[in-house]
Amino acid sequence: MTESPVRHLLVVLGDQLDPKSALFERGDPSRDVIWMAEVVGEATHVWSQQSRIAVFLSAMRHFAAHRREEGWRVDYRELPVRAEDDDLSTLEAALTEAIARWRPGRVIVVCPGEYRLRHGLAEAVEQAGVAFEERPDRHFMVEESWFADWAEGRKSLRMEHFYRAQRRRFDVLMDGRNPVGGKFNFDASNRRSFDARGPGLVPEPARFSPDRITRQVLDLVAERFADHPGGEQRALANFDWPVTPDQAEQALQDFLDQRAAGFGDYQDAMWTDAPWLYHSRLSVALNLKLIDPRRVIEVVETACRDGRMPLAAAEGFIRQVLGWREFVRGLYWWAMPEYAERNALGADQPLPSFYWQGRMADGEPIPMTCLDQVLGQTLSLGYAHHIQRLMVTGLFAQLLGVRPQAVHEWYLAIYVDAVEWVELPNVIGMSQYADGGMMASKPYVATGRYIERMSNYCAHCRFDPGEATGETACPFTTLYWDFLLRHGDRFAAHPRTALQWKHVERIDTGRADAIRARAGEWRAALVQSGGYSGPG
């Protein structure tokens, strides 16, 4: 590579692998250079799971190779295998070094997916004395300015209101001025669980065997990040994620052909040793920009209108892409950086060690089957579907009273599709209610009965989801009632939660004391002792 002055240094980050990005508008391969870098700091500022590191690095290397085939000059920094050979630990440091080598007239970036990087990269360029330009990320359908105008003056931000506006704005699943089927939301039809026979033979999702580039990345991650989460679960041996646009398109078509028809009914369902069920596995491809959300929405709507996908399934899927995904991104940039520090419920407990290890501190399995299943799957695959995240791992952390920033750091580190713009609002606002109701109208809390209804986990567990006290009481149920007792002053008069808290009034003093005592035992056992197998 000839190190000569260039017109523009075009910065591509690991979640910006979009060949149609605004970054390349008016680009000139003969005068501009694409710059990409692998740095250890992006894998260690949160203790990232091995699959998450691998999917980013593999997709980045494939993207760089494709741009070279198109005639671009690509300055790509590969992460050294040995730590002692690595002298640039952050993106800011690596970019500063690249600017010194290339001496560009301008550095251009597309808006990063993290507040930290958005400001850190701009500051690094400014300190280098080079012109800096940030362009909008046109992968997203809703501009930051549109969301800010919509949010202005609202006391609370509700996704449903936002979602309906986008359906009308982009004419998605609409018949003229009216929603297809007469309703905007079919969520009530998206909550079925399996009967005792289970899900049956659900077609496995398309899987992508590692090619030469990916195998090199897997070897690097195994060597450089051997002590990271997922190592004990052999996460790298399970790696089969889409890492190119072609593979992302194959994954989309596989979902439509094999599982989309059942997605609506069973999108909230869970089952032992069944991580994928009817889900698409497209979130990582979307969040790395390997596939355009407009494309995903278009083919799902077409499948619905052609009769290949039920309306409730298509609407539920589109609601996740056009609704939740765009909503949380708008909320993130509208509310940051203060939003990340919110802790409305004053939660202050540390996160139990088994979230990172997938086992108790003494090496024994996690005694709650639901957590053992979901955390084992998560550490092994870097994946859990939205209900497993919200109503198992997230719910337990909230009921336990874990500091929301610790929960956020875990979610950001563990899941292959995690980028802060999407992960942080879902944790702080939706999962932990740490924003005090800005995003969700009430805390998403439930007893173990919810997990029993939506899965078969409880059938294999020694705890009884119907009991709050005693040796066999389900920790979710104990901690749920303890949560209601602790936060009665805040929620007893809330219009969306008054009925839940009304039940607390019927609990006599002796039972309330027993619930509090049992909850205290669980906190001491699971948190203060670093993950002992349980109280009593």
Steps between C-alpha positions, in 0.01 A plus 500: 500500500641838400489741789433827319266789578139429414193714456267326745552233764170310515447341842300176508411361842412141579124561502502709180556234234265652247641530147227758422591714800495878475873472569562407136296779342725696263780265600794452266698174530798666335520782755330369816596223741266281705633459853400214733662375818478212743600614848496313827316779680181432306497146639598590855325827594230248581614139547368383165382147431716314249232463231429872514865584440521248218189613314618861493855415388393248238237729349750788497765296320251380240383857444858619451570219253191586295594869485849410378341289226309813396824694463510690827817553698431356844726566796399215730668446835477138616522426870834339590473149640744578780418775746866602524494589128202732541583867552162655409221404737224744403335615179594857582870409527490293181325780311754755621780277369325457164450875462870555561587246226250603234476875572144522358333828424188382678382212718143389434294275726141386508331557836630222730269276699640612836514837670851411621636455149304784345676747723831316536569474128404861433732614777789287366464655154478849643815447704677379184417832334304350211156596369226273631164414345224284646232369267163356602451125509242451226466132587239619747164618375431761769731798526620627839336835426163337421505310829599813695212697348260215577625466860493872573256582779399141574510390865552140395607334177290205393617274221145425385431866416834526322441175312162604366651824374769307310248259352314798354815690407657213304172343384579161655217248541249769413192494278468866419460683831413186695722221633471163329257286696346801672753511786853631539599246764432128525713447812214320675534228233875468552506342845429131457700236681556136410298221654661205677609354166730796443582676174538185295737497202573866428739539203847601614615842377751533218853470634818626344813290531812709571706573190873571499458858625266399779721208605793740535286725718386208716863397554589858594213532748578163656860607556462867592173482695519153652375618840193683366141381552404209280832322529372233737193451279710455182327796338745519210434139401131596460569805283282507187368856472450683169798733445438629146205666322446189288477283810264751666271479196511119518406518869204726417371269227549195724290665770221581255502151350538295818383677816325831432150351501540390863683808621191699599336236717815387677740794506474522881520125566799323656598133513784297650803464270321685217674835449370592154140376471326728245740796524685648204860539630513828305570744784879476473488543120277805540709656774828455311322649192544186291138534391273802465190520721300626201580177320394293800174690542425484128537123466304432820215724388503335156489155662200615703311639202578184300358281775831340594516663844201563730419865565559468875844350435596762239376788713681368808825469307470841335418652840839381626688648200310819419365547851733393779828519310448852365338618824783399731761651268314832499459488877870423548625809319222719636567412866876437517733529683293549817274207412777245555532596868132479592403286796147601593442208737828543687620147417847444643577126506786353297426261214532134607812334366300224332388747234859500375594141577182303433543311829505564872818608676552146630478360145150357540225569243277801559213358709224691313448307177384805303816694583720195448347448155504862383843586636651178367354571157608864515861424588519219245338682206508869587124494446168495679169619361322808632283328763793301636687830539209700640314246713776267621844663528370857510210426732716317752753785509224755556329301774834439668569875494818495288653836410368570148840608366638155588211337316562726199870412489416129506250521215740710292781251556315173453271517197629485143248761384576748779588856401443766764235700310266198505611319814513783753143636464360148502680429828472835678146574385321176413670230708599683818258797509800706602381802299196532727242447226632705210494197272266245664178583679570254782768256619495166318485285814333165554516190717638168386151423373572700185803285419295187577229614259739587215743208526566153636791618715306466825419135430869423543560728801498421873331832581125559498397817310179513704680536833667812641627358831647172612783279380347433157378855434595631156755784535318695227177481697663586833686794351192618308297541818801655671524747209135598548552543874813712451349730237142534620527873564605561141256275313193435717315798351642467147211443254683217317623323815238565766339159449831318552571692817141454621593136567770615742236648731364149558832368629507484877799623696634155579499388137652830385782456751556143379520616137747776589712255699509244220585770244782617726635147518505476120681832467759394753549164332500609135661841518696559817653151496577516128250236396450229765249232404216648702390589851405256770 
